[in-house]
Short mmCIF file of C-alpha atoms and ligand atoms in Angstrom, two decimals:
data_model
loop_
_atom_site.label_atom_id
_atom_site.label_comp_id
_atom_site.label_asym_id
_atom_site.label_seq_id
_atom_site.Cartn_x
_atom_site.Cartn_y
_atom_site.Cartn_z
CA UNK A 1 0.00 0.00 0.00
CA UNK A 2 1.27 3.43 -0.86
CA UNK A 3 0.24 5.17 2.36
CA UNK A 4 2.75 3.32 4.55
CA UNK A 5 5.00 5.84 6.22
CA UNK A 6 8.54 4.45 6.43
CA UNK A 7 10.12 6.07 9.47
CA UNK A 8 13.87 6.60 9.11
CA UNK A 9 16.32 5.73 11.90
CA UNK A 10 16.40 8.39 14.64
CA UNK A 11 12.61 8.60 14.58
CA UNK A 12 10.89 8.29 17.94
CA UNK A 13 8.66 5.33 18.80
CA UNK A 14 6.21 5.99 21.61
CA UNK A 15 5.40 2.97 23.78
CA UNK A 16 2.38 2.68 26.06
CA UNK A 17 3.56 0.76 29.13
CA UNK A 18 6.99 0.53 30.72
CA UNK A 19 7.56 -3.06 31.84
CA UNK A 20 10.08 -5.61 30.60
CA UNK A 21 8.22 -5.99 27.29
CA UNK A 22 8.70 -2.27 26.63
CA UNK A 23 12.30 -2.50 27.76
CA UNK A 24 13.11 -5.30 25.30
CA UNK A 25 11.24 -3.43 22.53
CA UNK A 26 13.33 -0.33 23.24
CA UNK A 27 16.54 -2.39 23.11
CA UNK A 28 15.53 -3.79 19.71
CA UNK A 29 14.61 -0.30 18.52
CA UNK A 30 17.98 1.04 19.60
CA UNK A 31 19.76 -1.59 17.53
CA UNK A 32 17.99 -0.27 14.43
CA UNK A 33 18.79 3.33 15.32
CA UNK A 34 15.39 4.38 16.71
CA UNK A 35 14.65 6.16 19.97
CA UNK A 36 11.83 5.26 22.34
CA UNK A 37 9.59 7.42 24.51
CA UNK A 38 7.74 5.51 27.25
CA UNK A 39 4.31 6.48 28.58
CA UNK A 40 3.46 4.74 31.87
CA UNK A 41 1.88 5.62 35.21
CA UNK A 42 4.07 3.48 37.50
CA UNK A 43 6.91 4.50 39.78
CA UNK A 44 9.45 1.84 38.75
CA UNK A 45 9.60 1.73 34.93
CA UNK A 46 12.15 -0.84 33.66
CA UNK A 47 11.77 0.39 30.06
CA UNK A 48 12.76 3.95 30.99
CA UNK A 49 16.28 2.85 31.88
CA UNK A 50 16.97 2.09 28.22
CA UNK A 51 14.78 4.74 26.54
CA UNK A 52 15.40 8.32 25.45
CA UNK A 53 12.37 9.80 27.21
CA UNK A 54 9.57 8.94 29.63
CA UNK A 55 6.22 10.53 30.37
CA UNK A 56 5.09 9.37 33.78
CA UNK A 57 1.37 10.17 33.86
CA UNK A 58 -1.98 8.48 34.34
CA UNK A 59 -4.00 6.97 31.50
CA UNK A 60 -6.65 9.69 31.88
CA UNK A 61 -4.31 12.70 31.75
CA UNK A 62 -5.51 14.24 28.46
CA UNK A 63 -2.81 16.92 28.36
CA UNK A 64 0.02 14.43 28.97
CA UNK A 65 -1.38 12.06 26.33
CA UNK A 66 -1.61 14.80 23.71
CA UNK A 67 1.85 16.12 24.48
CA UNK A 68 3.21 12.55 24.22
CA UNK A 69 1.43 12.03 20.87
CA UNK A 70 3.03 15.19 19.47
CA UNK A 71 6.51 14.26 20.75
CA UNK A 72 6.68 10.89 18.93
CA UNK A 73 6.46 9.66 15.32
CA UNK A 74 4.34 6.57 15.97
CA UNK A 75 2.94 4.75 19.02
CA UNK A 76 2.78 1.09 19.96
CA UNK A 77 2.07 -0.68 23.23
CA UNK A 78 3.46 -3.35 25.49
CA UNK A 79 0.42 -3.51 27.80
CA UNK A 80 -2.94 -4.54 26.33
CA UNK A 81 -5.07 -2.95 29.03
CA UNK A 82 -4.29 0.63 28.03
CA UNK A 83 -7.72 2.30 28.26
CA UNK A 84 -9.19 2.56 24.78
CA UNK A 85 -10.08 6.22 25.41
CA UNK A 86 -6.36 7.00 25.87
CA UNK A 87 -5.52 5.17 22.65
CA UNK A 88 -8.20 7.08 20.73
CA UNK A 89 -6.98 10.43 22.08
CA UNK A 90 -3.44 9.70 20.90
CA UNK A 91 -4.63 8.16 17.61
CA UNK A 92 -6.27 11.48 16.72
CA UNK A 93 -2.76 12.97 16.57
CA UNK A 94 -0.47 10.12 15.44
CA UNK A 95 -0.68 6.47 14.33
CA UNK A 96 -1.13 3.83 17.02
CA UNK A 97 -0.37 0.16 16.17
CA UNK A 98 -2.18 -2.04 17.01
CA UNK A 99 -5.30 0.12 16.97
CA UNK A 100 -8.15 0.67 19.42
CA UNK A 101 -10.43 -1.83 17.66
CA UNK A 102 -8.01 -4.70 18.25
CA UNK A 103 -7.55 -3.71 21.89
CA UNK A 104 -11.28 -3.51 22.53
CA UNK A 105 -11.69 -7.16 21.56
CA UNK A 106 -8.62 -8.44 23.37
CA UNK A 107 -9.36 -6.55 26.61
CA UNK A 108 -12.62 -8.39 27.15
CA UNK A 109 -12.74 -12.19 27.35
CA UNK A 110 -16.38 -12.25 26.24
CA UNK A 111 -15.82 -10.10 23.13
CA UNK A 112 -12.65 -12.10 22.46
CA UNK A 113 -14.33 -15.53 22.58
CA UNK A 114 -17.32 -14.25 20.57
CA UNK A 115 -14.94 -12.86 17.93
CA UNK A 116 -12.99 -16.12 17.73
CA UNK A 117 -16.11 -18.27 17.35
CA UNK A 118 -17.53 -15.86 14.75
CA UNK A 119 -14.44 -16.31 12.55
CA UNK A 120 -14.66 -20.08 12.93
CA UNK A 121 -12.02 -20.67 15.62
CA UNK A 122 -12.78 -23.27 18.30
CA UNK A 123 -12.50 -22.32 21.99
CA UNK A 124 -13.60 -23.89 25.27
CA UNK A 125 -17.40 -23.79 25.52
CA UNK A 126 -18.32 -20.61 27.40
CA UNK A 127 -21.13 -18.42 28.70
CA UNK A 128 -21.41 -14.85 29.94
CA UNK A 129 -22.07 -14.51 33.69
CA UNK A 130 -23.51 -11.37 35.29
CA UNK A 131 -24.71 -12.81 38.60
CA UNK A 132 -25.80 -15.98 40.36
CA UNK A 133 -28.79 -16.77 38.08
CA UNK A 134 -26.66 -16.62 34.93
CA UNK A 135 -23.88 -18.61 36.64
CA UNK A 136 -26.39 -21.32 37.56
CA UNK A 137 -27.69 -21.40 33.99
CA UNK A 138 -24.14 -21.49 32.62
CA UNK A 139 -23.01 -24.36 34.78
CA UNK A 140 -26.11 -26.36 33.92
CA UNK A 141 -24.97 -26.14 30.32
CA UNK A 142 -21.19 -26.47 30.79
CA UNK A 143 -21.00 -28.75 33.83
CA UNK A 144 -18.20 -28.90 36.41
CA UNK A 145 -15.28 -28.48 36.60
CA UNK A 146 -15.38 -25.11 34.92
CA UNK A 147 -13.35 -21.92 35.21
CA UNK A 148 -14.89 -18.56 36.08
CA UNK A 149 -12.83 -15.58 34.88
CA UNK A 150 -13.47 -11.85 35.17
CA UNK A 151 -14.22 -10.52 31.69
CA UNK A 152 -11.59 -7.80 32.01
CA UNK A 153 -8.17 -7.12 33.58
CA UNK A 154 -7.09 -10.68 34.37
CA UNK A 155 -3.46 -11.79 34.05
CA UNK A 156 -1.25 -14.53 35.49
CA UNK A 157 -4.39 -16.33 36.72
CA UNK A 158 -5.66 -13.30 38.66
CA UNK A 159 -9.45 -12.82 38.61
CA UNK A 160 -10.07 -16.56 38.06
CA UNK A 161 -11.54 -19.34 40.15
CA UNK A 162 -12.30 -22.97 39.42
CA UNK A 163 -15.83 -24.24 39.91
CA UNK A 164 -15.26 -27.79 41.11
CA UNK A 165 -17.84 -30.39 42.17
CA UNK A 166 -19.06 -29.57 45.69
CA UNK A 167 -18.00 -25.90 45.56
CA UNK A 168 -20.55 -23.21 46.44
CA UNK A 169 -21.29 -21.26 43.23
CA UNK A 170 -21.92 -18.03 45.17
CA UNK A 171 -18.49 -18.26 46.80
CA UNK A 172 -16.77 -18.79 43.46
CA UNK A 173 -18.63 -15.78 42.10
CA UNK A 174 -17.48 -13.75 45.11
CA UNK A 175 -13.89 -14.90 44.71
CA UNK A 176 -13.81 -13.57 41.14
CA UNK A 177 -15.66 -10.46 42.26
CA UNK A 178 -16.52 -9.02 38.83
CA UNK A 179 -19.81 -7.61 37.47
CA UNK A 180 -19.18 -9.38 34.19
CA UNK A 181 -17.38 -12.67 33.94
CA UNK A 182 -17.13 -15.68 31.69
CA UNK A 183 -17.63 -19.32 32.65
CA UNK A 184 -15.54 -21.70 30.56
CA UNK A 185 -15.78 -25.45 30.41
CA UNK A 186 -12.59 -26.95 31.82
CA UNK A 187 -10.31 -28.30 29.11
CA UNK A 188 -8.32 -31.37 30.14
CA UNK A 189 -5.52 -30.38 27.78
CA UNK A 190 -2.45 -32.44 26.88
CA UNK A 191 -0.38 -29.28 26.73
CA UNK A 192 -0.49 -25.55 26.14
CA UNK A 193 1.11 -23.97 23.10
CA UNK A 194 1.32 -20.47 21.72
CA UNK A 195 2.12 -18.89 18.40
CA UNK A 196 3.60 -15.44 18.00
CA UNK A 197 2.26 -13.89 14.82
CA UNK A 198 3.17 -10.59 13.21
CA UNK A 199 1.25 -8.59 10.60
CA UNK A 200 2.66 -5.57 8.82
CA UNK A 201 1.00 -2.36 7.64
CA UNK A 202 0.74 -3.90 4.15
CA UNK A 203 -1.00 -7.02 5.51
CA UNK A 204 2.01 -9.31 5.19
CA UNK A 205 2.00 -12.01 7.89
CA UNK A 206 4.88 -13.87 9.50
CA UNK A 207 4.79 -16.32 12.39
CA UNK A 208 7.28 -18.16 14.55
CA UNK A 209 6.79 -21.90 15.17
CA UNK A 210 4.41 -22.98 17.92
CA UNK A 211 6.06 -23.28 21.31
CA UNK A 212 5.10 -25.24 24.40
CA UNK A 213 4.31 -23.37 27.62
CA UNK A 214 4.38 -24.63 31.20
CA UNK A 215 2.87 -22.57 33.99
CA UNK A 216 3.66 -22.68 37.71
CA UNK A 217 1.22 -20.90 40.06
CA UNK A 218 -0.54 -19.56 36.92
CA UNK A 219 2.64 -17.75 35.85
CA UNK A 220 4.56 -18.82 32.75
CA UNK A 221 7.56 -20.79 33.96
CA UNK A 222 9.08 -22.39 30.87
CA UNK A 223 8.70 -22.11 27.10
CA UNK A 224 10.05 -24.96 24.96
CA UNK A 225 10.75 -24.00 21.34
CA UNK A 226 9.64 -25.64 19.17
CA UNK A 227 6.65 -27.38 20.80
CA UNK A 228 6.85 -31.18 20.95
CA UNK A 229 3.66 -31.78 18.99
CA UNK A 230 2.81 -33.45 15.69
CA UNK A 231 3.39 -31.61 12.38
CA UNK A 232 -0.40 -31.48 11.97
CA UNK A 233 -0.78 -29.60 15.28
CA UNK A 234 2.06 -27.21 14.34
CA UNK A 235 0.33 -26.47 11.03
CA UNK A 236 -3.09 -26.02 12.65
CA UNK A 237 -1.71 -23.66 15.32
CA UNK A 238 0.04 -21.63 12.61
CA UNK A 239 -3.12 -21.49 10.47
CA UNK A 240 -5.21 -20.32 13.43
CA UNK A 241 -2.78 -17.56 14.45
CA UNK A 242 -2.53 -16.22 10.89
CA UNK A 243 -6.30 -16.32 10.45
CA UNK A 244 -6.84 -14.34 13.67
CA UNK A 245 -4.20 -11.74 12.76
CA UNK A 246 -5.78 -11.18 9.35
CA UNK A 247 -9.40 -11.15 10.54
CA UNK A 248 -8.82 -8.79 13.46
CA UNK A 249 -6.77 -6.44 11.25
CA UNK A 250 -3.69 -6.64 13.44
CA UNK A 251 -0.83 -4.26 12.78
CA UNK A 252 1.86 -5.42 15.17
CA UNK A 253 2.72 -8.62 16.98
CA UNK A 254 0.27 -10.91 18.79
CA UNK A 255 0.58 -13.90 21.10
CA UNK A 256 -2.12 -16.54 20.61
CA UNK A 257 -2.41 -18.99 23.54
CA UNK A 258 -3.92 -22.37 22.72
CA UNK A 259 -4.79 -25.69 24.32
CA UNK A 260 -3.89 -28.92 22.56
CA UNK A 261 -6.40 -31.59 23.60
CA UNK A 262 -5.51 -35.22 24.14
CA UNK A 263 -7.00 -36.00 20.72
CA UNK A 264 -4.90 -33.26 19.07
CA UNK A 265 -7.57 -30.62 18.62
CA UNK A 266 -6.34 -27.03 18.94
CA UNK A 267 -8.55 -24.60 20.91
CA UNK A 268 -7.69 -20.95 21.40
CA UNK A 269 -7.53 -19.83 25.03
CA UNK A 270 -6.72 -16.14 24.65
CA UNK A 271 -4.80 -13.65 22.57
CA UNK A 272 -2.55 -10.76 23.53
CA UNK A 273 -2.06 -8.04 20.90
CA UNK A 274 1.53 -7.37 21.87
CA UNK A 275 4.87 -9.01 22.30
CA UNK A 276 4.48 -11.89 24.72
CA UNK A 277 6.49 -13.74 27.36
CA UNK A 278 6.32 -16.95 25.30
CA UNK A 279 8.15 -15.13 22.48
CA UNK A 280 11.23 -14.13 24.47
CA UNK A 281 13.16 -17.10 23.09
CA UNK A 282 13.11 -15.45 19.64
CA UNK A 283 15.68 -12.87 20.80
CA UNK A 284 18.43 -15.45 21.05
CA UNK A 285 17.23 -18.25 18.74
CA UNK A 286 15.81 -16.52 15.64
CA UNK A 287 17.02 -14.21 12.89
CA UNK A 288 14.39 -11.64 13.87
CA UNK A 289 13.02 -11.42 17.41
CA UNK A 290 9.41 -10.59 18.23
CA UNK A 291 10.65 -7.21 19.50
CA UNK A 292 12.54 -6.30 16.33
CA UNK A 293 9.52 -7.42 14.29
CA UNK A 294 7.26 -5.02 16.21
CA UNK A 295 9.74 -2.19 15.60
CA UNK A 296 9.90 -3.02 11.90
CA UNK A 297 6.12 -3.05 11.63
CA UNK A 298 5.40 0.22 13.42
CA UNK A 299 8.19 1.92 11.47
CA UNK A 300 6.85 0.66 8.12
CA UNK A 301 9.88 -1.51 7.34
CA UNK A 302 9.67 -4.95 5.71
CA UNK A 303 9.10 -7.91 8.03
CA UNK A 304 12.20 -9.84 9.09
CA UNK A 305 12.77 -13.59 8.76
CA UNK A 306 11.30 -15.66 11.59
CA UNK A 307 13.78 -18.46 10.85
CA UNK A 308 15.02 -20.23 13.97
CA UNK A 309 18.71 -21.07 13.99
CA UNK A 310 18.61 -22.84 17.39
CA UNK A 311 16.19 -24.73 19.56
CA UNK A 312 15.55 -23.05 22.88
CA UNK A 313 14.18 -23.44 26.37
CA UNK A 314 13.22 -20.14 28.01
CA UNK A 315 12.93 -20.13 31.80
CA UNK A 316 11.41 -17.14 33.56
CA UNK A 317 13.26 -15.94 36.65
CA UNK A 318 10.35 -15.20 38.98
CA UNK A 319 10.84 -13.67 42.43
CA UNK A 320 14.04 -14.84 44.11
CA UNK A 321 14.80 -17.33 41.30
CA UNK A 322 16.71 -14.37 39.90
CA UNK A 323 19.34 -14.86 42.62
CA UNK A 324 20.74 -17.68 40.45
CA UNK A 325 22.03 -15.15 37.88
CA UNK A 326 25.78 -15.48 38.62
CA UNK A 327 25.66 -19.25 37.98
CA UNK A 328 23.63 -18.76 34.79
CA UNK A 329 26.28 -16.38 33.48
CA UNK A 330 28.82 -19.20 33.74
CA UNK A 331 26.68 -21.71 31.78
CA UNK A 332 27.58 -22.33 28.14
CA UNK A 333 24.61 -21.75 25.83
CA UNK A 334 22.67 -19.73 28.40
CA UNK A 335 21.54 -16.23 27.42
CA UNK A 336 20.67 -14.16 30.49
CA UNK A 337 18.24 -11.23 30.47
CA UNK A 338 17.67 -9.13 33.59
CA UNK A 339 14.97 -6.47 33.68
CA UNK A 340 16.52 -3.93 36.06
CA UNK A 341 13.57 -3.98 38.48
CA UNK A 342 14.32 -2.15 41.73
CA UNK A 343 12.67 -4.68 44.04
CA UNK A 344 12.40 -8.49 43.98
CA UNK A 345 8.91 -9.63 45.01
CA UNK A 346 7.29 -13.10 45.00
CA UNK A 347 5.58 -13.73 41.66
CA UNK A 348 7.36 -10.80 39.97
CA UNK A 349 9.12 -11.49 36.66
CA UNK A 350 12.70 -10.32 37.30
CA UNK A 351 14.41 -11.72 34.20
CA UNK A 352 14.66 -14.81 32.04
CA UNK A 353 17.26 -17.17 30.68
CA UNK A 354 17.15 -18.77 27.24
CA UNK A 355 19.18 -21.95 26.89
CA UNK A 356 20.12 -22.73 23.29
CA UNK A 357 20.83 -26.06 21.63
CA UNK A 358 21.53 -26.77 17.95
CA UNK A 359 18.37 -26.81 15.84
CA UNK A 360 16.83 -30.22 15.28
CA UNK A 361 14.07 -31.03 12.85
CA UNK A 362 11.65 -28.85 10.97
N1 ADP B 401 -10.98 -23.35 30.21
C1 ADP B 401 -9.82 -23.75 30.78
N2 ADP B 401 -9.60 -25.08 30.96
C2 ADP B 401 -8.44 -25.51 31.53
N3 ADP B 401 -7.45 -24.70 31.97
C3 ADP B 401 -7.61 -23.37 31.81
C4 ADP B 401 -8.80 -22.83 31.20
N4 ADP B 401 -8.68 -21.49 31.17
C5 ADP B 401 -7.48 -21.21 31.72
N5 ADP B 401 -6.83 -22.33 32.12
C6 ADP B 401 -5.48 -22.38 32.73
O1 ADP B 401 -5.22 -21.16 33.40
C7 ADP B 401 -4.15 -20.45 32.76
C8 ADP B 401 -4.41 -18.96 32.80
O2 ADP B 401 -5.62 -18.65 32.11
P1 ADP B 401 -5.71 -17.52 30.99
O3 ADP B 401 -7.10 -17.53 30.46
O4 ADP B 401 -4.62 -17.71 30.02
O5 ADP B 401 -5.55 -16.20 31.84
P2 ADP B 401 -4.32 -15.22 32.11
O6 ADP B 401 -4.80 -13.93 31.54
O7 ADP B 401 -4.19 -15.19 33.58
O8 ADP B 401 -3.11 -15.75 31.36
C9 ADP B 401 -4.07 -21.03 31.36
O9 ADP B 401 -2.79 -20.86 30.80
C10 ADP B 401 -4.43 -22.49 31.65
O10 ADP B 401 -3.31 -23.19 32.19
MG1 MG B 402 -2.97 -16.63 29.51
#
């Protein structure tokens, strides 16, 4: 398309959100000669340490948002719960990728599942819950066990509770504590996989191979790349991720989380319209990382090759697991990434290590 604006090096990329995802995006941007300007409300902003500028302001500060929009050449995001009103305010002044329409769907589990089913993608069976009567109706249809999740603002298993046989439905509803939530049938999956997919301003799509994700305490612990699944499952996961990216009109990078059932069906669990923890391995094992790909896309450059030159196991360093860093530095084949967070807290992602081995297979 002729209206793609190719931003030259030295241009300024604005990033909504200042966590480790923004930090690694800024590092990738720096390598290509771009500068980053972070917009985030928090006190401790890991991305700021490696960026040219930071606006520390709330999501509803109209003046700060407009000033930020005028100070940058394009805006992207590393946090999918940026209020859509903030995105629209900035989008009136400069381009924001991905756009507000994509965020609206991905911020709400009900809109997300409805969208997926509408475009022909299978998910867990689900129902909207707005109180005890609708929960009772939903569980009659879906049975137990089931998972109740707040429609909005959940992450790392927060805002979720399992409805198991014998549990009091009212208590589960209270535990989730949301006006709108979604009840999902429980999927007895064989494993969880994800695909990182990228779509450029011209509609070109690239994806990395499906990877296998293991969670501990609802937080991603390990990603194994590539996933140890059949070629048919790899192809199906790839097809699904590309179909979603095209249908939602993604401009940027998206993580699509999926369940692989014991009979090798692939169901989509959720999608995140941003770089994703399960894509960190691409920094050290692929020609183009998820972060560089996002930079290329928002700057109107051609997509990079997603070719993997190594196999990889990415381990998150959560809480005091990060204390192992000196030993990791001494390990051959281990690539250490620390996020510069001021304080170690239980459950907080402090860094990750990607262990590389020579590429085997497809
Ligand atoms: N319907 C389900 N059936 C079985 N396990 C589920 C289901 N939904 C979520 N889980 C488990 O809980 C984890 C977190 O749920 P998810 O919907 O991905 O929320 P979050 O936003 O916290 O990542 C999933 O990775 C999966 O292990
Ligand atoms: Mg998830």
